[in-house]
Amino acid sequence: MRLSRYFLPVLKETPSEAQIVSHRLMLRAGLIKQASAGIYSWLPFGYKVLRRIEQIVHEEQIRAGHLPMLMPTIQSADLWRESGRYDAYGAEMLRITDRHDRDMLFTPTAEELITDIFRAHVTSYKDLPLTMYQIQWKFRDEIRPRFGVMRGREFYMKDGYNFDLTKEDALHAYNRHLVSYLRTYERMGLQAIPMRADSGPIGGDDTHEFLVLAETGESEVFYDSEITDLRFGDREIDYDDRAQCQGVLEEFTSRYARTDETHDPELFAKIPAERQRVARGIEVGQIFYFGTKYSEPMGAMVDDGKGNRVPVHMGSHGIGVSRLVGAIIEASHDDKGIVWPEGVTPFHVGIVNLKQGDAACDGACEGLYKAFVAKGLEPLYDDREERAGAKFATMDLIGLPWRITVGPRGLGAGVVELTCRRTGASEELSPEAAVARVAGIYAPHM
Ligand code: ATP
Ligand code: MG
C-alpha cells in the first residue's frame, strides 16, 4: 500500500475523551472512529488489525477441531424465554420489536440459538463430540461503555459451544479450549494468564478467564509470580489426546491466579511473600463448562447408545476479538506510539523515502516494494511529499515493527537503513539483504 493512496487520518492532538493509552493511540493513529457511545467504525488501518486477530483465532480454533459457522445478530426472544434468560439478562440486552410486534433482540451471546440448532438435527451420541464456533458482532448495553473498544456496547467476539455425551467428554472440550487459547494469545504477542473466575449470567461450575496484565485493566488480579514464567511456545499438541490437554491445564493452572471474584486471601497468604502479586488485568477471553444448564430446559437430548435419552453436556468459550486490539496496544506501546507484535501487525514493514522525486530514491523504494510483495509481505510505502521528521513520526505512531529508510546518501554507498520499532536499533545493509532479513523475521508468522 502507498500511503498517498491510503486512508490514515492521523490526529496531531491527543483526543481529550480518551482516558487510557490504547484508546488515545487508536484514535490518533486512525484505527477507529466513534459512531455513538460504545459503538465504533473500524477505519482501514484498524480493520486490518481486527482481521489479522480474527484470522489467528480462526486458525487456532480449526486446528483444535472446532467448526466455524455463523449465526444471526438479531434473534427471536422466544428461544431466550425457553432458557429463562430473556428476563434474567436485564438491561444489558438490547431489545427490539419488529413491525409485527414480535420481540427480538441483538445477540449478547448465543447459547440459546446454538442449542436450538443442535436439538433440531442431532439425536444420537454417534454425532458427538461436536464443537462449533462463530466470530460475530455482539451487543451488550453496558451501563458505562468506556476505554474505546475495550468496553464497547457493540463488540466482536468469538463464541464457541461444545456438545458432549458425558461430563468427562465436555471437560476434554474445556481443556482443548484452554490449550487453543494459550496458543492464540501467544501468537498475538500476548501473555494471557488463565485465572479461576466466576461464571456470571452464563452460569456453570468450571470457568477460567484469560487475563493480560496491564495497569489500566478493569479486573483486580492476584497471582503467584511463577505463573508469568510459563510459555506454551511452539510445542506440538494432539488435541484428541486427553491426557496431553489435561497436562497443559494442570501446568497452566497449578499456581495461584485468581480474579477478585474468586480470590481467597488465606490460600494466597500461603504463597511465599516475594512471589505474591496483586495487579490489574484485561479479560481477553473466558471458557465455561456448564453441563446441562441449557440442554435440559431446551430439550437438547441424545440417545446414549444404551436406550436412554440424555441431555448433552455443554460449555461455551469466548474471545474478545475487538477488545484484543486495545489489549495488545496496552501491552505493547511506548511514548511515540503503538508497537505491533509481528503476529498482528497490519503491514509488515514501512518504507520511508527521504527524498521523494529523486529518481534513485524513488526507484529503490519501488524495487523494495515489489520485492516484499513477491515474498508475500505487505509493505506500507510512505511516498508522500513530506519532511523526513513527519514521516518518521507517522511510522512511529502507527507502530509497524520494521522500517526501511531510503535516502540519497545511503544509496550512494549501496545501502538502506533497517530499523526495529521496538528497540530503535538500526543497521545499514543492501536492499536485497534488508528484504531477506525482514522476510526471515516473518517466516514463523506466515
Ligand atoms: P466483562 O466481565 O469484561 O464484562 P464478560 O465476562 O461479561 O466480560 P464474556 O461473556 O466472558 O464477557 O465474553 C467473552 C469475551 O468478550 C470477554 O472475555 C471479553 O474479552 C469480551 N467482551 C465482553 N464484554 C465486552 C465489551 N463490552 N466490549 C468488548 N469486549 C467485551
Ligand atoms: Mg467473561
CSV table of C-alpha atoms and ligand atoms in Angstrom, one decimal:
chain,number,residue,atom,x,y,z
A,1,MET,CA,0.0,0.0,0.0
A,2,ARG,CA,1.2,3.5,-0.8
A,3,LEU,CA,0.4,6.0,1.9
A,4,SER,CA,-0.5,8.6,-0.6
A,5,ARG,CA,-3.5,6.4,-1.6
A,6,TYR,CA,-4.4,5.1,1.8
A,7,PHE,CA,-6.9,6.4,4.3
A,8,LEU,CA,-4.9,7.0,7.5
A,9,PRO,CA,-6.5,10.0,9.3
A,10,VAL,CA,-3.7,10.6,11.9
A,11,LEU,CA,-4.6,13.1,14.6
A,12,LYS,CA,-2.0,15.6,15.9
A,13,GLU,CA,-3.9,16.4,19.1
A,14,THR,CA,-4.4,13.9,21.8
A,15,PRO,CA,-8.2,13.3,22.0
A,16,SER,CA,-9.4,14.5,25.3
A,17,GLU,CA,-12.2,11.9,25.7
A,18,ALA,CA,-9.7,9.0,25.8
A,19,GLN,CA,-8.6,8.0,29.3
A,20,ILE,CA,-6.3,5.2,28.5
A,21,VAL,CA,-3.3,4.9,26.2
A,22,SER,CA,-4.8,2.3,23.8
A,23,HIS,CA,-7.9,4.4,23.2
A,24,ARG,CA,-5.8,7.5,22.6
A,25,LEU,CA,-3.5,5.7,20.2
A,26,MET,CA,-6.3,4.0,18.3
A,27,LEU,CA,-7.9,7.4,17.7
A,28,ARG,CA,-4.6,9.2,17.0
A,29,ALA,CA,-3.4,6.5,14.6
A,30,GLY,CA,-6.7,6.4,12.7
A,31,LEU,CA,-7.8,2.9,13.6
A,32,ILE,CA,-11.3,3.7,14.7
A,33,LYS,CA,-13.9,6.5,14.9
A,34,GLN,CA,-16.7,6.6,17.4
A,35,ALA,CA,-20.1,6.3,15.8
A,36,SER,CA,-22.1,6.6,19.1
A,37,ALA,CA,-21.3,5.7,22.7
A,38,GLY,CA,-19.6,2.4,22.8
A,39,ILE,CA,-20.1,1.8,19.0
A,40,TYR,CA,-17.2,2.3,16.6
A,41,SER,CA,-16.4,2.3,12.9
A,42,TRP,CA,-13.2,0.4,12.0
A,43,LEU,CA,-11.2,2.5,9.6
A,44,PRO,CA,-9.0,0.7,7.1
A,45,PHE,CA,-5.9,0.5,9.3
A,46,GLY,CA,-7.8,-0.7,12.4
A,47,TYR,CA,-9.9,-3.1,10.3
A,48,LYS,CA,-6.7,-4.7,9.1
A,49,VAL,CA,-5.6,-5.4,12.6
A,50,LEU,CA,-9.0,-6.7,13.5
A,51,ARG,CA,-8.9,-9.1,10.5
A,52,ARG,CA,-5.4,-10.3,11.5
A,53,ILE,CA,-6.6,-11.1,15.0
A,54,GLU,CA,-9.7,-12.8,13.7
A,55,GLN,CA,-7.6,-14.9,11.3
A,56,ILE,CA,-5.4,-16.2,14.2
A,57,VAL,CA,-8.5,-17.1,16.2
A,58,HIS,CA,-9.9,-19.0,13.2
A,59,GLU,CA,-6.7,-20.8,12.6
A,60,GLU,CA,-6.3,-22.0,16.2
A,61,GLN,CA,-9.9,-23.0,16.5
A,62,ILE,CA,-9.8,-25.0,13.3
A,63,ARG,CA,-6.5,-26.6,14.4
A,64,ALA,CA,-8.3,-27.7,17.6
A,65,GLY,CA,-11.0,-29.4,15.5
A,66,HIS,CA,-13.8,-26.8,16.0
A,67,LEU,CA,-16.1,-26.0,13.2
A,68,PRO,CA,-16.6,-22.4,12.1
A,69,MET,CA,-20.2,-21.2,11.4
A,70,LEU,CA,-22.2,-18.0,11.6
A,71,MET,CA,-25.4,-17.2,13.4
A,72,PRO,CA,-27.5,-14.0,13.1
A,73,THR,CA,-27.1,-11.0,15.3
A,74,ILE,CA,-30.9,-10.4,15.6
A,75,GLN,CA,-32.6,-13.3,17.4
A,76,SER,CA,-36.1,-14.1,18.5
A,77,ALA,CA,-36.9,-13.6,22.1
A,78,ASP,CA,-38.8,-16.9,22.3
A,79,LEU,CA,-35.7,-19.0,22.5
A,80,TRP,CA,-34.4,-16.9,25.3
A,81,ARG,CA,-37.7,-17.3,27.1
A,82,GLU,CA,-37.2,-21.1,27.0
A,83,SER,CA,-33.9,-20.9,28.8
A,84,GLY,CA,-35.2,-18.3,31.2
A,85,ARG,CA,-32.6,-15.7,30.2
A,86,TYR,CA,-34.9,-13.3,28.5
A,87,ASP,CA,-35.9,-11.8,31.8
A,88,ALA,CA,-32.7,-12.7,33.7
A,89,TYR,CA,-30.4,-10.8,31.3
A,90,GLY,CA,-31.7,-7.5,32.3
A,91,ALA,CA,-30.9,-4.1,30.9
A,92,GLU,CA,-27.7,-5.2,29.1
A,93,MET,CA,-29.9,-6.9,26.5
A,94,LEU,CA,-30.9,-4.7,23.6
A,95,ARG,CA,-34.5,-5.5,22.9
A,96,ILE,CA,-36.1,-4.8,19.6
A,97,THR,CA,-39.7,-5.0,18.3
A,98,ASP,CA,-40.3,-5.8,14.7
A,99,ARG,CA,-43.2,-4.4,12.6
A,100,HIS,CA,-45.4,-7.4,13.6
A,101,ASP,CA,-44.8,-6.6,17.2
A,102,ARG,CA,-42.6,-9.6,17.7
A,103,ASP,CA,-40.0,-9.4,20.4
A,104,MET,CA,-36.5,-9.6,19.0
A,105,LEU,CA,-33.1,-8.9,20.5
A,106,PHE,CA,-29.5,-8.2,19.4
A,107,THR,CA,-27.4,-11.2,20.5
A,108,PRO,CA,-25.2,-10.6,23.6
A,109,THR,CA,-24.1,-14.3,23.3
A,110,ALA,CA,-25.6,-17.3,21.6
A,111,GLU,CA,-26.1,-20.4,23.8
A,112,GLU,CA,-29.8,-20.5,23.1
A,113,LEU,CA,-29.6,-20.3,19.3
A,114,ILE,CA,-26.8,-22.9,19.0
A,115,THR,CA,-28.8,-25.2,21.3
A,116,ASP,CA,-31.8,-24.8,19.1
A,117,ILE,CA,-29.7,-25.7,16.0
A,118,PHE,CA,-28.3,-28.7,17.9
A,119,ARG,CA,-31.7,-30.1,19.0
A,120,ALA,CA,-33.2,-29.8,15.5
A,121,HIS,CA,-30.5,-32.0,14.0
A,122,VAL,CA,-28.6,-34.2,16.5
A,123,THR,CA,-30.3,-37.1,18.1
A,124,SER,CA,-27.6,-39.7,18.7
A,125,TYR,CA,-24.4,-40.0,20.7
A,126,LYS,CA,-22.8,-41.1,17.4
A,127,ASP,CA,-22.8,-37.4,16.3
A,128,LEU,CA,-20.8,-36.3,19.3
A,129,PRO,CA,-18.5,-34.8,20.2
A,130,LEU,CA,-19.3,-31.6,18.4
A,131,THR,CA,-17.9,-28.1,18.8
A,132,MET,CA,-19.0,-25.2,16.6
A,133,TYR,CA,-18.0,-21.5,16.9
A,134,GLN,CA,-18.6,-18.2,15.2
A,135,ILE,CA,-16.9,-14.8,15.2
A,136,GLN,CA,-19.8,-12.4,15.2
A,137,TRP,CA,-20.8,-8.9,16.5
A,138,LYS,CA,-22.4,-8.9,19.9
A,139,PHE,CA,-24.3,-6.1,21.6
A,140,ARG,CA,-24.4,-5.6,25.4
A,141,ASP,CA,-25.9,-2.3,26.5
A,142,GLU,CA,-23.1,-1.7,29.0
A,143,ILE,CA,-24.0,0.9,31.6
A,144,ARG,CA,-20.6,2.6,31.2
A,145,PRO,CA,-19.1,2.0,27.8
A,146,ARG,CA,-15.5,3.2,28.1
A,147,PHE,CA,-11.9,2.8,27.1
A,148,GLY,CA,-12.8,2.7,23.4
A,149,VAL,CA,-13.1,-0.8,22.0
A,150,MET,CA,-12.2,-2.3,25.4
A,151,ARG,CA,-15.6,-1.9,26.8
A,152,GLY,CA,-17.9,-1.2,23.9
A,153,ARG,CA,-21.6,-1.8,23.5
A,154,GLU,CA,-21.1,-3.4,20.1
A,155,PHE,CA,-18.1,-5.7,20.0
A,156,TYR,CA,-16.7,-8.5,18.0
A,157,MET,CA,-16.4,-11.8,19.8
A,158,LYS,CA,-15.5,-15.4,19.1
A,159,ASP,CA,-18.0,-17.6,20.8
A,160,GLY,CA,-17.7,-21.4,20.7
A,161,TYR,CA,-20.0,-24.1,22.0
A,162,ASN,CA,-19.3,-27.8,22.7
A,163,PHE,CA,-21.8,-30.6,22.9
A,164,ASP,CA,-20.7,-33.8,24.5
A,165,LEU,CA,-22.3,-37.0,25.8
A,166,THR,CA,-20.6,-37.0,29.2
A,167,LYS,CA,-19.1,-34.6,31.7
A,168,GLU,CA,-15.8,-36.2,31.1
A,169,ASP,CA,-16.0,-35.5,27.4
A,170,ALA,CA,-17.1,-32.0,28.0
A,171,LEU,CA,-14.2,-31.4,30.3
A,172,HIS,CA,-11.9,-32.6,27.5
A,173,ALA,CA,-13.5,-29.9,25.3
A,174,TYR,CA,-12.8,-27.4,28.1
A,175,ASN,CA,-9.2,-28.4,28.2
A,176,ARG,CA,-8.9,-28.2,24.4
A,177,HIS,CA,-10.2,-24.7,24.5
A,178,LEU,CA,-7.7,-23.8,27.2
A,179,VAL,CA,-4.8,-25.1,25.1
A,180,SER,CA,-6.0,-23.4,21.9
A,181,TYR,CA,-6.5,-20.1,23.7
A,182,LEU,CA,-2.9,-20.2,25.1
A,183,ARG,CA,-1.6,-20.7,21.5
A,184,THR,CA,-3.9,-18.0,20.2
A,185,TYR,CA,-2.8,-15.2,22.6
A,186,GLU,CA,0.9,-16.1,22.3
A,187,ARG,CA,0.7,-15.8,18.5
A,188,MET,CA,-0.6,-12.3,19.1
A,189,GLY,CA,2.5,-11.5,21.2
A,190,LEU,CA,0.4,-11.6,24.4
A,191,GLN,CA,0.8,-13.4,27.7
A,192,ALA,CA,-2.8,-14.1,28.8
A,193,ILE,CA,-2.9,-15.9,32.2
A,194,PRO,CA,-5.8,-18.3,32.8
A,195,MET,CA,-7.3,-17.4,36.2
A,196,ARG,CA,-10.1,-19.1,38.1
A,197,ALA,CA,-13.2,-16.9,37.7
A,198,ASP,CA,-16.9,-16.5,38.5
A,199,SER,CA,-19.4,-17.7,35.9
A,200,GLY,CA,-21.8,-14.7,35.9
A,201,PRO,CA,-25.0,-14.8,33.8
A,202,ILE,CA,-23.7,-17.7,31.6
A,203,GLY,CA,-23.9,-20.0,34.7
A,204,GLY,CA,-21.9,-23.1,35.5
A,205,ASP,CA,-19.3,-24.8,37.7
A,206,ASP,CA,-16.0,-24.6,35.9
A,207,THR,CA,-14.6,-21.4,34.4
A,208,HIS,CA,-11.4,-19.7,33.7
A,209,GLU,CA,-10.8,-16.1,32.4
A,210,PHE,CA,-7.7,-15.2,30.4
A,211,LEU,CA,-6.1,-12.0,31.6
A,212,VAL,CA,-3.5,-9.8,30.1
A,213,LEU,CA,-1.6,-7.9,32.8
A,214,ALA,CA,-1.9,-4.1,32.4
A,215,GLU,CA,-2.2,-1.2,34.8
A,216,THR,CA,-5.3,0.0,33.0
A,217,GLY,CA,-7.1,-3.4,33.3
A,218,GLU,CA,-10.5,-3.3,34.8
A,219,SER,CA,-10.1,-6.5,36.9
A,220,GLU,CA,-8.0,-6.8,40.1
A,221,VAL,CA,-6.0,-10.0,40.0
A,222,PHE,CA,-4.0,-12.0,42.5
A,223,TYR,CA,-1.3,-14.4,41.4
A,224,ASP,CA,1.9,-16.3,42.1
A,225,SER,CA,4.6,-14.6,40.1
A,226,GLU,CA,5.9,-18.0,38.9
A,227,ILE,CA,2.9,-18.2,36.6
A,228,THR,CA,4.4,-15.5,34.4
A,229,ASP,CA,7.4,-17.7,33.6
A,230,LEU,CA,5.2,-20.2,31.7
A,231,ARG,CA,5.0,-20.2,27.9
A,232,PHE,CA,3.2,-22.6,25.7
A,233,GLY,CA,5.7,-21.9,22.9
A,234,ASP,CA,5.7,-23.9,19.7
A,235,ARG,CA,5.2,-27.4,21.2
A,236,GLU,CA,3.2,-29.9,19.3
A,237,ILE,CA,-0.1,-30.8,20.7
A,238,ASP,CA,-2.5,-33.6,19.7
A,239,TYR,CA,-5.9,-32.1,20.5
A,240,ASP,CA,-7.5,-35.6,20.6
A,241,ASP,CA,-5.1,-36.7,23.3
A,242,ARG,CA,-7.0,-36.2,26.6
A,243,ALA,CA,-4.0,-36.7,28.9
A,244,GLN,CA,-1.9,-34.2,26.9
A,245,CYS,CA,-4.6,-31.5,27.1
A,246,GLN,CA,-5.3,-32.2,30.7
A,247,GLY,CA,-1.5,-31.9,31.4
A,248,VAL,CA,-1.4,-28.4,29.9
A,249,LEU,CA,-4.4,-27.4,32.0
A,250,GLU,CA,-2.6,-28.6,35.1
A,251,GLU,CA,0.6,-26.9,34.2
A,252,PHE,CA,-1.0,-23.5,33.5
A,253,THR,CA,-3.5,-23.6,36.4
A,254,SER,CA,-1.3,-25.2,39.1
A,255,ARG,CA,-0.2,-21.9,40.6
A,256,TYR,CA,-2.4,-19.4,42.3
A,257,ALA,CA,-4.0,-17.0,39.8
A,258,ARG,CA,-7.5,-15.5,40.5
A,259,THR,CA,-9.6,-12.5,39.8
A,260,ASP,CA,-11.1,-10.6,42.7
A,261,GLU,CA,-14.4,-12.5,42.4
A,262,THR,CA,-12.7,-15.8,43.4
A,263,HIS,CA,-9.8,-14.5,45.4
A,264,ASP,CA,-9.1,-16.5,48.6
A,265,PRO,CA,-6.9,-14.4,50.9
A,266,GLU,CA,-6.0,-17.5,53.1
A,267,LEU,CA,-4.8,-19.5,50.1
A,268,PHE,CA,-2.9,-16.5,48.7
A,269,ALA,CA,-1.1,-16.0,52.0
A,270,LYS,CA,0.4,-19.4,51.7
A,271,ILE,CA,2.4,-18.3,48.6
A,272,PRO,CA,6.0,-17.2,49.6
A,273,ALA,CA,5.6,-13.4,50.2
A,274,GLU,CA,8.2,-12.4,47.5
A,275,ARG,CA,6.0,-14.2,44.9
A,276,GLN,CA,2.7,-12.7,45.8
A,277,ARG,CA,1.4,-10.3,43.2
A,278,VAL,CA,-1.6,-8.0,43.2
A,279,ALA,CA,-2.1,-6.3,39.9
A,280,ARG,CA,-4.6,-5.4,37.2
A,281,GLY,CA,-5.6,-7.3,34.2
A,282,ILE,CA,-7.7,-7.1,31.0
A,283,GLU,CA,-10.0,-10.0,30.4
A,284,VAL,CA,-9.5,-11.2,26.8
A,285,GLY,CA,-11.3,-14.5,27.0
A,286,GLN,CA,-13.3,-16.9,29.1
A,287,ILE,CA,-14.1,-20.6,29.0
A,288,PHE,CA,-17.0,-22.3,30.7
A,289,TYR,CA,-18.2,-25.8,31.4
A,290,PHE,CA,-21.9,-25.6,32.4
A,291,GLY,CA,-23.2,-29.1,32.0
A,292,THR,CA,-26.9,-29.4,31.2
A,293,LYS,CA,-27.9,-25.9,32.1
A,294,TYR,CA,-29.3,-25.2,28.6
A,295,SER,CA,-29.7,-28.7,27.2
A,296,GLU,CA,-32.2,-29.7,29.9
A,297,PRO,CA,-34.7,-26.8,29.7
A,298,MET,CA,-34.3,-26.6,25.9
A,299,GLY,CA,-34.5,-30.4,25.4
A,300,ALA,CA,-31.2,-30.9,23.7
A,301,MET,CA,-31.1,-34.7,24.2
A,302,VAL,CA,-29.4,-37.6,22.5
A,303,ASP,CA,-29.7,-41.3,22.6
A,304,ASP,CA,-26.8,-42.5,24.7
A,305,GLY,CA,-26.5,-45.9,22.9
A,306,LYS,CA,-27.9,-47.7,25.9
A,307,GLY,CA,-31.5,-46.9,25.2
A,308,ASN,CA,-31.7,-43.7,27.3
A,309,ARG,CA,-32.4,-40.1,26.1
A,310,VAL,CA,-30.0,-37.9,28.0
A,311,PRO,CA,-29.3,-34.1,27.9
A,312,VAL,CA,-25.9,-33.2,26.4
A,313,HIS,CA,-23.1,-31.7,28.4
A,314,MET,CA,-22.1,-28.3,27.1
A,315,GLY,CA,-19.7,-25.5,27.5
A,316,SER,CA,-19.1,-22.1,25.9
A,317,HIS,CA,-15.9,-20.3,25.2
A,318,GLY,CA,-15.4,-16.6,24.3
A,319,ILE,CA,-12.6,-14.5,22.9
A,320,GLY,CA,-12.9,-10.7,22.9
A,321,VAL,CA,-11.6,-10.1,19.3
A,322,SER,CA,-12.2,-6.4,19.2
A,323,ARG,CA,-11.1,-5.9,22.8
A,324,LEU,CA,-7.8,-7.6,21.9
A,325,VAL,CA,-6.9,-4.7,19.6
A,326,GLY,CA,-6.9,-2.4,22.6
A,327,ALA,CA,-5.3,-5.0,24.9
A,328,ILE,CA,-2.4,-5.6,22.5
A,329,ILE,CA,-1.8,-1.8,22.4
A,330,GLU,CA,-1.9,-1.5,26.2
A,331,ALA,CA,0.7,-4.3,26.4
A,332,SER,CA,2.9,-3.0,23.5
A,333,HIS,CA,3.5,0.7,23.0
A,334,ASP,CA,5.9,3.5,24.0
A,335,ASP,CA,5.7,7.2,24.2
A,336,LYS,CA,5.9,7.6,20.4
A,337,GLY,CA,3.1,5.3,19.6
A,338,ILE,CA,2.0,1.7,19.0
A,339,VAL,CA,4.5,-1.2,18.7
A,340,TRP,CA,2.7,-4.0,16.9
A,341,PRO,CA,3.8,-7.5,17.6
A,342,GLU,CA,4.8,-9.3,14.3
A,343,GLY,CA,1.9,-11.7,14.6
A,344,VAL,CA,-0.8,-9.0,14.2
A,345,THR,CA,0.8,-6.0,12.5
A,346,PRO,CA,-1.4,-4.6,9.8
A,347,PHE,CA,1.6,-4.1,7.5
A,348,HIS,CA,4.8,-6.0,7.8
A,349,VAL,CA,7.2,-3.2,7.0
A,350,GLY,CA,7.2,0.5,6.4
A,351,ILE,CA,9.3,2.1,3.6
A,352,VAL,CA,10.3,5.7,4.1
A,353,ASN,CA,11.5,7.6,1.1
A,354,LEU,CA,13.7,10.6,2.4
A,355,LYS,CA,13.7,12.3,-1.0
A,356,GLN,CA,10.5,11.8,-2.8
A,357,GLY,CA,11.0,12.8,-6.5
A,358,ASP,CA,14.7,11.8,-6.6
A,359,ALA,CA,15.0,9.2,-9.3
A,360,ALA,CA,17.4,6.9,-7.4
A,361,CYS,CA,15.4,7.0,-4.2
A,362,ASP,CA,12.0,6.5,-5.9
A,363,GLY,CA,13.5,3.6,-7.9
A,364,ALA,CA,15.0,1.9,-4.8
A,365,CYS,CA,11.7,2.3,-2.9
A,366,GLU,CA,9.7,0.8,-5.8
A,367,GLY,CA,12.2,-2.1,-6.0
A,368,LEU,CA,11.9,-2.8,-2.3
A,369,TYR,CA,8.1,-2.6,-2.5
A,370,LYS,CA,8.0,-5.2,-5.3
A,371,ALA,CA,10.5,-7.4,-3.6
A,372,PHE,CA,8.4,-7.5,-0.4
A,373,VAL,CA,5.2,-8.2,-2.3
A,374,ALA,CA,6.9,-11.0,-4.1
A,375,LYS,CA,7.8,-12.6,-0.7
A,376,GLY,CA,4.1,-12.4,0.3
A,377,LEU,CA,4.6,-9.5,2.7
A,378,GLU,CA,2.6,-6.3,2.8
A,379,PRO,CA,4.7,-3.1,2.9
A,380,LEU,CA,3.4,0.4,3.6
A,381,TYR,CA,5.3,2.9,1.5
A,382,ASP,CA,5.3,6.5,2.7
A,383,ASP,CA,5.5,8.1,-0.7
A,384,ARG,CA,4.2,11.5,0.4
A,385,GLU,CA,5.9,14.8,-0.3
A,386,GLU,CA,6.6,15.3,3.4
A,387,ARG,CA,9.6,16.1,5.6
A,388,ALA,CA,11.6,13.2,7.0
A,389,GLY,CA,10.7,14.1,10.5
A,390,ALA,CA,7.0,13.9,9.8
A,391,LYS,CA,7.3,10.6,8.0
A,392,PHE,CA,9.2,9.1,11.0
A,393,ALA,CA,6.7,10.4,13.4
A,394,THR,CA,3.8,8.8,11.5
A,395,MET,CA,5.7,5.5,11.2
A,396,ASP,CA,6.4,5.5,15.0
A,397,LEU,CA,2.8,6.4,15.8
A,398,ILE,CA,1.3,3.6,13.7
A,399,GLY,CA,3.8,1.1,15.0
A,400,LEU,CA,4.9,-1.1,12.2
A,401,PRO,CA,7.6,-3.4,13.7
A,402,TRP,CA,10.2,-2.8,10.9
A,403,ARG,CA,11.0,0.3,8.9
A,404,ILE,CA,13.3,0.7,5.9
A,405,THR,CA,14.7,4.2,5.3
A,406,VAL,CA,15.9,5.1,1.8
A,407,GLY,CA,18.0,8.2,1.3
A,408,PRO,CA,20.4,9.5,-1.3
A,409,ARG,CA,23.4,9.3,0.9
A,410,GLY,CA,22.9,5.6,1.8
A,411,LEU,CA,22.0,4.7,-1.7
A,412,GLY,CA,25.3,6.2,-2.9
A,413,ALA,CA,27.0,3.6,-0.7
A,414,GLY,CA,24.6,0.9,-1.8
A,415,VAL,CA,22.7,0.6,1.5
A,416,VAL,CA,19.4,1.3,3.1
A,417,GLU,CA,18.6,1.5,6.8
A,418,LEU,CA,16.6,-1.2,8.6
A,419,THR,CA,15.1,0.0,12.0
A,420,CYS,CA,13.4,-2.1,14.6
A,421,ARG,CA,10.4,-0.2,16.1
A,422,ARG,CA,10.7,-1.9,19.5
A,423,THR,CA,14.3,-1.3,20.2
A,424,GLY,CA,15.0,1.6,17.9
A,425,ALA,CA,18.2,-0.2,16.7
A,426,SER,CA,19.2,0.5,13.1
A,427,GLU,CA,21.6,-1.2,10.7
A,428,GLU,CA,22.7,-0.5,7.2
A,429,LEU,CA,22.6,-3.2,4.6
A,430,SER,CA,21.9,-3.7,0.9
A,431,PRO,CA,18.3,-3.5,-0.2
A,432,GLU,CA,18.4,-7.2,-1.0
A,433,ALA,CA,19.8,-8.1,2.4
A,434,ALA,CA,17.1,-5.9,4.1
A,435,VAL,CA,14.3,-7.7,2.3
A,436,ALA,CA,15.8,-11.1,3.2
A,437,ARG,CA,16.2,-10.1,6.8
A,438,VAL,CA,12.6,-8.9,7.1
A,439,ALA,CA,11.2,-12.0,5.3
A,440,GLY,CA,13.2,-14.2,7.7
A,441,ILE,CA,11.7,-12.4,10.7
A,442,TYR,CA,8.2,-13.0,9.5
A,443,ALA,CA,8.7,-16.6,8.3
A,444,PRO,CA,7.4,-18.1,11.6
A,445,HIS,CA,4.2,-16.0,11.3
A,446,MET,CA,3.3,-16.8,7.7
B,1,ATP,P1,-16.7,-8.4,31.3
B,1,ATP,O1,-16.5,-9.1,32.6
B,1,ATP,O2,-15.4,-7.7,30.9
B,1,ATP,O3,-17.9,-7.6,31.2
B,1,ATP,P2,-17.8,-10.8,30.4
B,1,ATP,O4,-17.2,-11.8,31.3
B,1,ATP,O5,-19.2,-10.4,30.6
B,1,ATP,O6,-16.8,-9.6,30.2
B,1,ATP,P3,-17.9,-12.9,28.3
B,1,ATP,O7,-19.3,-13.2,28.3
B,1,ATP,O8,-16.9,-13.8,29.0
B,1,ATP,O9,-17.7,-11.4,28.9
B,1,ATP,O10,-17.4,-12.6,26.8
B,1,ATP,C1,-16.2,-13.1,26.2
B,1,ATP,C2,-15.2,-12.0,26.0
B,1,ATP,O11,-15.8,-11.0,25.2
B,1,ATP,C3,-14.6,-11.4,27.2
B,1,ATP,O12,-13.6,-12.2,27.8
B,1,ATP,C4,-14.1,-10.1,26.7
B,1,ATP,O13,-12.8,-10.2,26.2
B,1,ATP,C5,-15.1,-9.8,25.6
B,1,ATP,N1,-16.1,-8.7,26.0
B,1,ATP,C6,-17.1,-8.9,26.9
B,1,ATP,N2,-17.8,-7.7,27.0
B,1,ATP,C7,-17.2,-6.8,26.2
B,1,ATP,C8,-17.4,-5.4,25.9
B,1,ATP,N3,-18.4,-4.8,26.4
B,1,ATP,N4,-16.6,-4.9,24.9
B,1,ATP,C9,-15.6,-5.5,24.4
B,1,ATP,N5,-15.3,-6.8,24.6
B,1,ATP,C10,-16.1,-7.5,25.5
B,2,MG,MG,-16.1,-13.1,30.9
